[in-house]
Amino acid sequence: MAIDYQKEGKIAIFTINRPEALNAMNVQAARELHEAMVDFRDDPELWVGIITGAGDRAFCAGADIKDMLPFLKEHLQSSPWAMPATPMRGLDLWKPLIAAINGLTMGGGLEIALACDLRIASEKARFGCPEVTLGLIPGWGATQRLPRIVPWCKAAELLLTGKPIDAQEAYRIGLVNIVVPTEAVMSTAKEWAEVICQAGPLAVRAAKEAMIRGSSLTLEDGLRLENALEAYLMSTEDFTEGTTAFVEKRKPDFKGK
Ligand code: HXC
């Protein structure tokens, strides 16, 4: 399997498992990621996802240059959806995703990380968009997400030069949430996932949806969206449970209903 998909309690763990190719995404990996993500999206027992890379060198070195790029060259023009729907494009996923970035994160690998909500990076990680050195631009979202996440000039630097940056620089510009020793990447991602699992899952999803949908709306429309989502949350059992637990001075027992 190119994608190892595991469930641990409420947490889904996706491991890109092609260490011999620095976890580059071939067509098989993209199809398996799609299937695993759909299962995660639709399984009510799963609340948070973590994506990581197998081995100790790379999170993901991008699209597989020998396999994925020829496939896309053949199919992308006639079929814009040749790439299976994933969080990078085409799959509405409001459950939170954490990237556990254990090493090199290049091209499409950075785009997978950008499609996550939180990024935990190894101190050895490096990040880059080398597509222009191949005569391409990023195709899984970096031209759009990167300038929304880091300052415009840093996005331009990464996208136009193709030169990588190290983990500390990634932290400095706000590309990652935290930098930790390599051996602590997965445990930190799980700790953060557990914290999110203590909150109301419908509220977490609504917060993500409001952020993402709101980023392409006017402020007024975004505030209307926020209001609509708030009204929905107030109709849920989780809201009743969360507020009742506060009054009764106990931990809430959220059901995602
Ligand atoms: C296929 C890859 C690969 C990739 C690495 N490998 N990246 N295979 N596609 N993207 C393979 C190498 O061929 C090699 O296999 C093995 O992994 C180890 O890589 P090395 O190059 O020997 O390692 P190193 O010298 O440490 O260099 C690491 C590296 C380099 C700097 C990350 O591998 C590299 O530049 N890779 C390409 C990164 C890249 O350009 N990514 C963007 C792809 S385009 P063998 O069998 O030779 O030992 C993209 C677009 C997405 O992502 C959107 C599409 C629409």
Tab-separated table of N, CA, C and O in Angstrom, residues 159-216:
chain	number	residue	atom	x	y	z
A	159	LEU	N	7.794	30.459	-4.431
A	159	LEU	CA	7.176	30.022	-5.699
A	159	LEU	C	8.017	30.395	-6.921
A	159	LEU	O	8.034	29.659	-7.909
A	160	LEU	N	8.721	31.528	-6.863
A	160	LEU	CA	9.441	31.996	-8.059
A	160	LEU	C	10.877	31.486	-8.131
A	160	LEU	O	11.409	31.288	-9.215
A	161	THR	N	11.508	31.286	-6.953
A	161	THR	CA	12.905	30.835	-6.991
A	161	THR	C	13.019	29.315	-6.950
A	161	THR	O	14.010	28.760	-7.402
A	162	GLY	N	12.038	28.649	-6.363
A	162	GLY	CA	12.132	27.199	-6.206
A	162	GLY	C	13.101	26.780	-5.114
A	162	GLY	O	13.327	25.598	-4.890
A	163	LYS	N	13.694	27.763	-4.410
A	163	LYS	CA	14.698	27.429	-3.381
A	163	LYS	C	14.021	27.038	-2.067
A	163	LYS	O	13.070	27.694	-1.639
A	164	PRO	N	14.560	26.006	-1.407
A	164	PRO	CA	13.938	25.569	-0.150
A	164	PRO	C	14.339	26.430	1.040
A	164	PRO	O	15.345	27.134	1.011
A	165	ILE	N	13.525	26.351	2.086
A	165	ILE	CA	13.826	27.002	3.364
A	165	ILE	C	13.862	25.933	4.454
A	165	ILE	O	13.287	24.853	4.292
A	166	ASP	N	14.537	26.254	5.566
A	166	ASP	CA	14.620	25.260	6.646
A	166	ASP	C	13.451	25.444	7.628
A	166	ASP	O	12.618	26.351	7.479
A	167	ALA	N	13.427	24.567	8.633
A	167	ALA	CA	12.282	24.542	9.549
A	167	ALA	C	12.164	25.838	10.342
A	167	ALA	O	11.056	26.337	10.568
A	168	GLN	N	13.306	26.396	10.776
A	168	GLN	CA	13.234	27.621	11.579
A	168	GLN	C	12.667	28.785	10.762
A	168	GLN	O	11.876	29.580	11.268
A	169	GLU	N	13.103	28.855	9.489
A	169	GLU	CA	12.568	29.909	8.620
A	169	GLU	C	11.065	29.677	8.386
A	169	GLU	O	10.269	30.631	8.378
A	170	ALA	N	10.691	28.406	8.225
A	170	ALA	CA	9.263	28.089	8.024
A	170	ALA	C	8.447	28.545	9.241
A	170	ALA	O	7.340	29.076	9.102
A	171	TYR	N	9.020	28.359	10.426
A	171	TYR	CA	8.323	28.795	11.642
A	171	TYR	C	8.257	30.321	11.707
A	171	TYR	O	7.223	30.918	12.007
A	172	ARG	N	9.391	30.954	11.349
A	172	ARG	CA	9.472	32.419	11.436
A	172	ARG	C	8.424	33.091	10.553
A	172	ARG	O	7.838	34.107	10.924
A	173	ILE	N	8.161	32.497	9.382
A	173	ILE	CA	7.213	33.146	8.454
A	173	ILE	C	5.774	32.640	8.661
A	173	ILE	O	4.874	33.041	7.938
A	174	GLY	N	5.587	31.750	9.626
A	174	GLY	CA	4.223	31.296	9.918
A	174	GLY	C	3.742	30.161	9.038
A	174	GLY	O	2.540	29.894	8.955
A	175	LEU	N	4.690	29.458	8.413
A	175	LEU	CA	4.294	28.323	7.564
A	175	LEU	C	3.979	27.096	8.414
A	175	LEU	O	3.163	26.259	8.012
A	176	VAL	N	4.637	26.976	9.577
A	176	VAL	CA	4.351	25.841	10.472
A	176	VAL	C	4.008	26.379	11.858
A	176	VAL	O	4.419	27.482	12.224
A	177	ASN	N	3.272	25.567	12.622
A	177	ASN	CA	2.848	26.004	13.960
A	177	ASN	C	3.951	25.884	14.991
A	177	ASN	O	4.030	26.682	15.925
A	178	ILE	N	4.765	24.808	14.845
A	178	ILE	CA	5.754	24.514	15.882
A	178	ILE	C	6.846	23.657	15.250
A	178	ILE	O	6.582	22.893	14.308
A	179	VAL	N	8.069	23.799	15.770
A	179	VAL	CA	9.196	22.955	15.333
A	179	VAL	C	9.636	22.140	16.537
A	179	VAL	O	9.836	22.693	17.627
A	180	VAL	N	9.763	20.833	16.352
A	180	VAL	CA	10.119	19.937	17.458
A	180	VAL	C	11.207	18.973	16.972
A	180	VAL	O	11.401	18.818	15.762
A	181	PRO	N	11.915	18.297	17.906
A	181	PRO	CA	12.869	17.275	17.465
A	181	PRO	C	12.149	16.206	16.634
A	181	PRO	O	10.965	15.914	16.882
A	182	THR	N	12.862	15.624	15.682
A	182	THR	CA	12.239	14.685	14.747
A	182	THR	C	11.454	13.589	15.468
A	182	THR	O	10.335	13.254	15.074
A	183	GLU	N	12.052	13.070	16.546
A	183	GLU	CA	11.403	11.945	17.230
A	183	GLU	C	10.123	12.366	17.960
A	183	GLU	O	9.327	11.505	18.364
A	184	ALA	N	9.922	13.683	18.105
A	184	ALA	CA	8.722	14.158	18.819
A	184	ALA	C	7.609	14.602	17.868
A	184	ALA	O	6.545	15.033	18.324
A	185	VAL	N	7.831	14.494	16.554
A	185	VAL	CA	6.842	15.031	15.609
A	185	VAL	C	5.503	14.315	15.756
A	185	VAL	O	4.446	14.942	15.917
A	186	MET	N	5.532	12.994	15.719
A	186	MET	CA	4.265	12.245	15.745
A	186	MET	C	3.596	12.361	17.118
A	186	MET	O	2.368	12.533	17.193
A	187	SER	N	4.391	12.275	18.180
A	187	SER	CA	3.769	12.353	19.512
A	187	SER	C	3.146	13.738	19.716
A	187	SER	O	2.067	13.867	20.305
A	188	THR	N	3.811	14.779	19.202
A	188	THR	CA	3.237	16.132	19.332
A	188	THR	C	1.945	16.236	18.521
A	188	THR	O	0.941	16.789	18.994
A	189	ALA	N	1.969	15.685	17.311
A	189	ALA	CA	0.747	15.737	16.485
A	189	ALA	C	-0.400	15.013	17.195
A	189	ALA	O	-1.547	15.489	17.203
A	190	LYS	N	-0.095	13.873	17.821
A	190	LYS	CA	-1.155	13.140	18.534
A	190	LYS	C	-1.646	13.924	19.749
A	190	LYS	O	-2.844	13.933	20.044
A	191	GLU	N	-0.712	14.586	20.443
A	191	GLU	CA	-1.136	15.409	21.601
A	191	GLU	C	-2.093	16.516	21.141
A	191	GLU	O	-3.114	16.764	21.777
A	192	TRP	N	-1.738	17.180	20.047
A	192	TRP	CA	-2.604	18.258	19.540
A	192	TRP	C	-3.944	17.674	19.095
A	192	TRP	O	-4.998	18.274	19.326
A	193	ALA	N	-3.906	16.509	18.469
A	193	ALA	CA	-5.154	15.872	18.027
A	193	ALA	C	-6.034	15.543	19.235
A	193	ALA	O	-7.251	15.742	19.210
A	194	GLU	N	-5.407	15.049	20.311
A	194	GLU	CA	-6.177	14.710	21.517
A	194	GLU	C	-6.820	15.958	22.114
A	194	GLU	O	-7.951	15.906	22.596
A	195	VAL	N	-6.102	17.078	22.082
A	195	VAL	CA	-6.684	18.331	22.606
A	195	VAL	C	-7.926	18.682	21.784
A	195	VAL	O	-8.981	19.024	22.331
A	196	ILE	N	-7.809	18.566	20.452
A	196	ILE	CA	-8.967	18.900	19.590
A	196	ILE	C	-10.123	17.947	19.879
A	196	ILE	O	-11.293	18.351	19.860
A	197	CYS	N	-9.798	16.686	20.177
A	197	CYS	CA	-10.858	15.692	20.444
A	197	CYS	C	-11.591	15.960	21.759
A	197	CYS	O	-12.644	15.369	22.008
A	198	GLN	N	-11.038	16.829	22.608
A	198	GLN	CA	-11.757	17.187	23.843
A	198	GLN	C	-12.871	18.199	23.545
A	198	GLN	O	-13.775	18.377	24.353
A	199	ALA	N	-12.781	18.877	22.396
A	199	ALA	CA	-13.763	19.912	22.053
A	199	ALA	C	-14.937	19.292	21.301
A	199	ALA	O	-14.871	18.143	20.855
A	200	GLY	N	-16.002	20.064	21.165
A	200	GLY	CA	-17.170	19.585	20.427
A	200	GLY	C	-16.801	19.409	18.953
A	200	GLY	O	-16.383	20.378	18.304
A	201	PRO	N	-16.931	18.192	18.408
A	201	PRO	CA	-16.460	17.966	17.035
A	201	PRO	C	-17.229	18.757	15.993
A	201	PRO	O	-16.649	19.193	14.988
A	202	LEU	N	-18.526	18.966	16.222
A	202	LEU	CA	-19.290	19.739	15.233
A	202	LEU	C	-18.842	21.204	15.254
A	202	LEU	O	-18.778	21.860	14.209
A	203	ALA	N	-18.494	21.682	16.451
A	203	ALA	CA	-18.011	23.063	16.569
A	203	ALA	C	-16.652	23.205	15.884
A	203	ALA	O	-16.398	24.185	15.175
A	204	VAL	N	-15.779	22.212	16.074
A	204	VAL	CA	-14.460	22.255	15.430
A	204	VAL	C	-14.628	22.304	13.913
A	204	VAL	O	-13.980	23.090	13.212
A	205	ARG	N	-15.524	21.457	13.400
A	205	ARG	CA	-15.738	21.438	11.937
A	205	ARG	C	-16.327	22.758	11.448
A	205	ARG	O	-15.945	23.264	10.391
A	206	ALA	N	-17.238	23.317	12.239
A	206	ALA	CA	-17.838	24.590	11.829
A	206	ALA	C	-16.796	25.701	11.841
A	206	ALA	O	-16.796	26.575	10.967
A	207	ALA	N	-15.894	25.660	12.824
A	207	ALA	CA	-14.834	26.682	12.880
A	207	ALA	C	-13.956	26.590	11.637
A	207	ALA	O	-13.607	27.601	11.013
A	208	LYS	N	-13.613	25.347	11.251
A	208	LYS	CA	-12.783	25.167	10.049
A	208	LYS	C	-13.539	25.653	8.809
A	208	LYS	O	-12.979	26.364	7.970
A	209	GLU	N	-14.782	25.272	8.718
A	209	GLU	CA	-15.567	25.665	7.528
A	209	GLU	C	-15.702	27.187	7.456
A	209	GLU	O	-15.568	27.778	6.375
A	210	ALA	N	-15.953	27.802	8.612
A	210	ALA	CA	-16.099	29.264	8.620
A	210	ALA	C	-14.798	29.935	8.177
A	210	ALA	O	-14.810	30.889	7.389
A	211	MET	N	-13.665	29.426	8.663
A	211	MET	CA	-12.366	30.004	8.266
A	211	MET	C	-12.132	29.862	6.774
A	211	MET	O	-11.752	30.803	6.087
A	212	ILE	N	-12.335	28.640	6.275
A	212	ILE	CA	-11.961	28.378	4.876
A	212	ILE	C	-12.942	29.031	3.914
A	212	ILE	O	-12.539	29.735	2.992
A	213	ARG	N	-14.224	28.817	4.134
A	213	ARG	CA	-15.195	29.464	3.242
A	213	ARG	C	-15.122	30.982	3.386
A	213	ARG	O	-15.210	31.717	2.417
A	214	GLY	N	-14.940	31.444	4.617
A	214	GLY	CA	-14.916	32.883	4.864
A	214	GLY	C	-13.748	33.583	4.194
A	214	GLY	O	-13.842	34.765	3.864
A	215	SER	N	-12.656	32.843	3.959
A	215	SER	CA	-11.464	33.504	3.399
A	215	SER	C	-11.697	33.986	1.969
A	215	SER	O	-10.931	34.804	1.466
A	216	SER	N	-12.721	33.466	1.300
A	216	SER	CA	-12.976	33.977	-0.055
A	216	SER	C	-14.301	34.741	-0.124
A	216	SER	O	-14.870	34.915	-1.195
